Short mmCIF file of C-alpha atoms in Angstrom, two decimals:
data_model
loop_
_atom_site.label_atom_id
_atom_site.label_comp_id
_atom_site.label_asym_id
_atom_site.label_seq_id
_atom_site.Cartn_x
_atom_site.Cartn_y
_atom_site.Cartn_z
CA MET E 1 0.00 0.00 0.00
CA SER E 2 1.46 3.36 -0.93
CA TRP E 3 0.36 6.91 -0.29
CA ALA E 4 -0.22 9.15 -3.31
CA ALA E 5 1.71 12.26 -2.31
CA LEU E 6 -0.39 15.41 -2.38
CA LYS E 7 0.64 18.33 -4.52
CA PRO E 8 2.02 21.27 -2.56
CA ASP E 9 -1.00 23.52 -3.18
CA ARG E 10 -3.34 20.77 -2.01
CA ILE E 11 -1.29 20.29 1.15
CA GLU E 12 -1.48 24.00 1.90
CA ALA E 13 -5.26 23.90 1.40
CA VAL E 14 -5.53 21.12 4.01
CA ILE E 15 -3.30 23.02 6.44
CA ASN E 16 -5.29 26.22 5.92
CA MET E 17 -8.54 24.56 6.95
CA MET E 18 -7.01 23.09 10.12
CA VAL E 19 -7.22 24.80 13.50
CA PHE E 20 -3.94 24.80 15.42
CA ASP E 21 -3.82 25.70 19.12
CA ALA E 22 -1.96 28.62 20.72
CA ARG E 23 1.28 26.64 20.40
CA GLY E 24 0.60 25.96 16.73
CA LEU E 25 -0.21 22.29 17.37
CA VAL E 26 -3.00 19.76 16.84
CA PRO E 27 -3.36 16.43 18.65
CA VAL E 28 -3.02 13.43 16.34
CA ILE E 29 -4.32 9.92 16.99
CA ALA E 30 -2.52 7.09 15.17
CA GLN E 31 -4.64 4.00 14.58
CA ARG E 32 -3.78 0.74 12.79
CA HIS E 33 -5.78 0.70 9.58
CA ASP E 34 -6.27 -3.08 9.66
CA THR E 35 -7.12 -3.94 13.27
CA GLY E 36 -8.39 -0.59 14.57
CA GLU E 37 -5.85 -0.65 17.44
CA VAL E 38 -5.22 2.87 18.75
CA LEU E 39 -1.44 3.15 18.84
CA MET E 40 -0.56 6.55 20.31
CA LEU E 41 -1.44 10.19 20.62
CA ALA E 42 1.11 12.73 19.39
CA TRP E 43 1.18 16.29 18.03
CA MET E 44 1.73 17.98 14.70
CA ASN E 45 2.45 21.55 13.71
CA ALA E 46 1.96 22.78 10.14
CA ALA E 47 5.42 21.63 9.10
CA ALA E 48 4.75 18.11 10.41
CA VAL E 49 1.42 17.96 8.54
CA ARG E 50 3.23 19.13 5.39
CA GLU E 51 5.90 16.46 5.71
CA THR E 52 3.40 13.69 6.54
CA LEU E 53 1.19 14.50 3.55
CA SER E 54 4.10 14.82 1.14
CA THR E 55 6.09 11.74 2.23
CA GLY E 56 3.28 9.38 3.30
CA ARG E 57 5.08 8.68 6.58
CA ALA E 58 3.95 10.01 9.94
CA CYS E 59 6.01 12.97 11.08
CA TYR E 60 5.12 14.58 14.41
CA TRP E 61 6.28 17.58 16.41
CA SER E 62 8.23 16.62 19.50
CA ARG E 63 7.20 18.95 22.31
CA SER E 64 10.13 17.81 24.46
CA ARG E 65 12.78 18.24 21.76
CA GLN E 66 10.99 21.13 19.98
CA SER E 67 11.76 19.63 16.61
CA LEU E 68 10.20 17.50 13.88
CA TRP E 69 9.98 13.87 14.90
CA ARG E 70 10.13 11.54 11.93
CA LYS E 71 8.55 8.53 13.59
CA GLY E 72 10.78 5.49 13.19
CA GLU E 73 13.77 7.41 11.82
CA THR E 74 16.11 5.82 14.36
CA SER E 75 14.05 2.82 15.56
CA GLY E 76 12.78 1.73 12.15
CA HIS E 77 9.26 1.67 13.61
CA VAL E 78 7.79 3.83 10.87
CA GLN E 79 4.11 4.51 10.29
CA ARG E 80 3.08 4.42 6.64
CA LEU E 81 0.10 6.65 5.99
CA VAL E 82 -3.11 5.00 4.77
CA ASP E 83 -5.59 7.75 5.55
CA PHE E 84 -5.49 11.30 6.97
CA ARG E 85 -8.72 12.45 8.65
CA VAL E 86 -9.65 15.74 10.29
CA ASP E 87 -12.47 16.09 12.81
CA CYS E 88 -15.62 18.25 12.77
CA ASP E 89 -13.89 21.22 14.41
CA ALA E 90 -10.72 20.72 12.35
CA ASP E 91 -8.65 20.74 15.54
CA ALA E 92 -7.80 17.03 15.80
CA VAL E 93 -6.40 14.48 13.34
CA LEU E 94 -6.84 10.73 12.97
CA LEU E 95 -4.15 8.91 11.02
CA LEU E 96 -4.78 5.41 9.76
CA VAL E 97 -1.40 3.76 9.42
CA GLU E 98 0.57 0.65 8.71
CA GLN E 99 2.74 0.32 11.79
CA GLU E 100 6.19 -1.24 11.50
CA GLY E 101 7.11 -2.95 14.78
CA PRO E 102 5.91 -1.59 18.14
CA ALA E 103 4.51 1.95 18.18
CA CYS E 104 5.51 2.83 21.75
CA HIS E 105 8.98 3.94 22.83
CA THR E 106 8.70 1.31 25.61
CA ASN E 107 8.66 -1.32 22.81
CA ARG E 108 5.03 -2.15 23.51
CA PRO E 109 2.62 -2.48 20.58
CA ASN E 110 0.78 0.68 21.64
CA CYS E 111 1.13 3.41 24.28
CA PHE E 112 -2.16 2.81 26.12
CA PHE E 113 -1.05 -0.03 28.40
CA ASN E 114 -2.01 1.47 31.79
CA VAL E 115 -5.58 0.33 32.39
CA VAL E 116 -7.98 0.57 35.30
CA ARG E 117 -8.46 -2.99 36.60
CA ASP E 118 -9.95 -3.94 39.96
CA GLY E 119 -10.06 -0.32 40.98
CA GLN E 120 -6.50 0.61 40.11
CA LEU E 121 -4.13 1.10 37.20
CA ALA E 122 -2.48 -2.05 35.92
CA VAL E 123 -0.04 -2.64 33.06
CA ILE E 124 -1.68 -4.92 30.47
CA SER E 125 1.04 -5.44 27.87
CA GLU E 126 4.71 -6.29 27.85
CA PRO E 127 7.55 -4.93 25.70
CA ILE E 128 8.13 -6.87 22.50
CA GLU E 129 11.50 -8.65 22.37
CA ASP E 130 13.73 -7.56 19.52
CA MET Z 1 -22.30 -3.89 30.64
CA SER Z 2 -21.84 -1.74 33.72
CA TRP Z 3 -18.85 0.06 35.12
CA ALA Z 4 -17.80 -0.81 38.68
CA ALA Z 5 -17.42 2.66 40.19
CA LEU Z 6 -14.01 3.26 41.71
CA LYS Z 7 -13.68 4.20 45.35
CA PRO Z 8 -12.76 7.86 45.89
CA ASP Z 9 -9.22 7.10 47.10
CA ARG Z 10 -8.58 4.94 44.04
CA ILE Z 11 -9.85 7.70 41.76
CA GLU Z 12 -7.48 10.20 43.38
CA ALA Z 13 -4.61 7.74 42.91
CA VAL Z 14 -5.36 7.57 39.17
CA ILE Z 15 -5.60 11.37 38.92
CA ASN Z 16 -2.35 11.80 40.83
CA MET Z 17 -0.41 9.67 38.34
CA MET Z 18 -1.79 11.58 35.34
CA VAL Z 19 0.06 14.49 33.74
CA PHE Z 20 -2.20 17.47 32.96
CA ASP Z 21 -1.02 20.28 30.69
CA ALA Z 22 -0.58 23.95 31.61
CA ARG Z 23 -4.36 24.41 31.34
CA GLY Z 24 -4.95 21.42 33.62
CA LEU Z 25 -6.18 19.26 30.73
CA VAL Z 26 -5.42 15.95 29.02
CA PRO Z 27 -6.59 14.92 25.54
CA VAL Z 28 -9.00 11.98 25.57
CA ILE Z 29 -9.74 9.63 22.68
CA ALA Z 30 -13.14 7.90 22.73
CA GLN Z 31 -13.27 4.58 20.86
CA ARG Z 32 -16.13 2.10 20.46
CA HIS Z 33 -15.23 -0.96 22.50
CA ASP Z 34 -16.90 -3.37 20.05
CA THR Z 35 -15.91 -2.14 16.57
CA GLY Z 36 -12.76 -0.12 17.31
CA GLU Z 37 -14.23 2.98 15.61
CA VAL Z 38 -12.52 6.14 16.87
CA LEU Z 39 -15.41 8.44 17.77
CA MET Z 40 -13.94 11.76 18.88
CA LEU Z 41 -11.15 13.57 20.66
CA ALA Z 42 -12.07 15.69 23.67
CA TRP Z 43 -10.47 16.96 26.87
CA MET Z 44 -10.68 16.23 30.59
CA ASN Z 45 -9.51 18.06 33.66
CA ALA Z 46 -9.19 16.35 37.05
CA ALA Z 47 -12.85 16.97 37.87
CA ALA Z 48 -13.95 15.37 34.60
CA VAL Z 49 -11.75 12.31 35.24
CA ARG Z 50 -13.23 12.09 38.75
CA GLU Z 51 -16.79 12.20 37.45
CA THR Z 52 -16.13 9.74 34.61
CA LEU Z 53 -14.53 7.18 36.93
CA SER Z 54 -17.23 7.50 39.58
CA THR Z 55 -20.29 7.49 37.30
CA GLY Z 56 -19.09 5.23 34.47
CA ARG Z 57 -20.23 7.80 31.90
CA ALA Z 58 -17.88 9.98 29.89
CA CYS Z 59 -17.67 13.52 31.25
CA TYR Z 60 -15.36 15.96 29.47
CA TRP Z 61 -14.21 19.54 30.00
CA SER Z 62 -15.68 21.93 27.46
CA ARG Z 63 -12.97 24.41 26.49
CA SER Z 64 -15.52 26.68 24.77
CA ARG Z 65 -17.99 26.74 27.66
CA GLN Z 66 -15.32 26.34 30.38
CA SER Z 67 -17.48 23.85 32.25
CA LEU Z 68 -17.97 20.12 32.71
CA TRP Z 69 -19.58 18.53 29.68
CA ARG Z 70 -21.60 15.46 30.60
CA LYS Z 71 -21.63 13.86 27.16
CA GLY Z 72 -25.20 13.12 26.10
CA GLU Z 73 -26.84 15.02 28.96
CA THR Z 74 -29.07 16.94 26.53
CA SER Z 75 -28.79 14.79 23.36
CA GLY Z 76 -29.09 11.40 25.05
CA HIS Z 77 -25.96 10.34 23.15
CA VAL Z 78 -24.17 9.10 26.25
CA GLN Z 79 -20.95 7.12 26.33
CA ARG Z 80 -20.93 4.29 28.86
CA LEU Z 81 -17.45 3.53 30.08
CA VAL Z 82 -16.03 0.09 29.33
CA ASP Z 83 -12.33 0.77 29.88
CA PHE Z 84 -10.16 3.72 30.95
CA ARG Z 85 -6.57 3.63 29.68
CA VAL Z 86 -3.64 5.99 30.21
CA ASP Z 87 -0.65 6.18 27.90
CA CYS Z 88 3.07 5.66 28.56
CA ASP Z 89 3.66 9.31 29.46
CA ALA Z 90 0.38 9.51 31.42
CA ASP Z 91 -0.59 12.60 29.41
CA ALA Z 92 -3.27 11.09 27.15
CA VAL Z 93 -6.32 8.92 27.80
CA LEU Z 94 -8.10 6.28 25.72
CA LEU Z 95 -11.70 5.54 26.69
CA LEU Z 96 -13.38 2.40 25.39
CA VAL Z 97 -17.10 3.12 25.40
CA GLU Z 98 -20.55 1.98 24.46
CA GLN Z 99 -21.84 4.86 22.35
CA GLU Z 100 -25.54 5.67 22.36
CA GLY Z 101 -26.53 7.20 18.99
CA PRO Z 102 -24.10 9.34 16.99
CA ALA Z 103 -21.01 10.63 18.80
CA CYS Z 104 -20.58 13.85 16.80
CA HIS Z 105 -22.56 17.04 17.39
CA THR Z 106 -23.18 17.05 13.59
CA ASN Z 107 -25.18 13.84 14.15
CA ARG Z 108 -22.57 11.78 12.34
CA PRO Z 109 -21.42 8.49 13.89
CA ASN Z 110 -17.97 9.93 14.59
CA CYS Z 111 -16.19 13.28 14.28
CA PHE Z 112 -13.47 12.25 11.81
CA PHE Z 113 -15.44 12.61 8.59
CA ASN Z 114 -13.12 15.00 6.69
CA VAL Z 115 -10.76 12.73 4.78
CA VAL Z 116 -8.06 13.29 2.19
CA ARG Z 117 -9.37 11.78 -1.06
CA ASP Z 118 -7.97 12.43 -4.53
CA GLY Z 119 -5.68 15.08 -3.14
CA GLN Z 120 -8.22 17.07 -1.17
CA LEU Z 121 -10.47 16.88 1.87
CA ALA Z 122 -13.82 15.21 1.30
CA VAL Z 123 -16.71 14.49 3.66
CA ILE Z 124 -17.19 10.70 3.91
CA SER Z 125 -20.23 10.33 6.16
CA GLU Z 126 -23.67 11.86 6.42
CA PRO Z 127 -25.66 12.90 9.50
CA ILE Z 128 -27.88 10.17 10.91
CA GLU Z 129 -31.61 10.93 10.63
CA ASP Z 130 -33.40 11.07 13.96
#
């Protein structure tokens, strides 16, 4: 499956209809296109949206490093873009992706592994062995 | 399916391990527990987390109204809590829910109906008739 890169003017049209917050960011949900598993929540600024839509690979904005975060650039755990969706208020994004390897930096399949069980938070998944 | 309400001290323990942003908020993804459909992205403050975990119904913080938003209180489109998950950094939440009726205020099943198609954003779902 491969993403048909958008032309630059089309990318700018998408960016122009999106609503970024005071920091210039939107929250982005990454979901596996095949199983529906929610993988992670991250952030994009306009430059990250531009790169994602032109390359077909998820690129976020790292709030901690204050720089573009090309997901999987060092780990190899890239997310290939299948669909890019914007919500009713245009201030949140849902990416459908093909995930290579684990999505979480803890090496778990997804980031949402702390779950309320028996009245308290429990860890429900283990890191994947390399 | 019914949510076993957490005891107040357990709720405070969950809140205490969560990381709220400078506005006192965390982004919250709501997902259908049965189909995996991502319904919406909203926000919670500590009070909204407290109410959600004690009532078993999704309660958000409305940034526009600056008040608690008991989802479905006027529309009837409530979200019954099935699972409450916190991510690796404890700064994002994933709710698995039973959704009554459409989740979106536009009366669509979910809020992510603006989708890149043929190089531009297209609307891919219609409002549900009452």
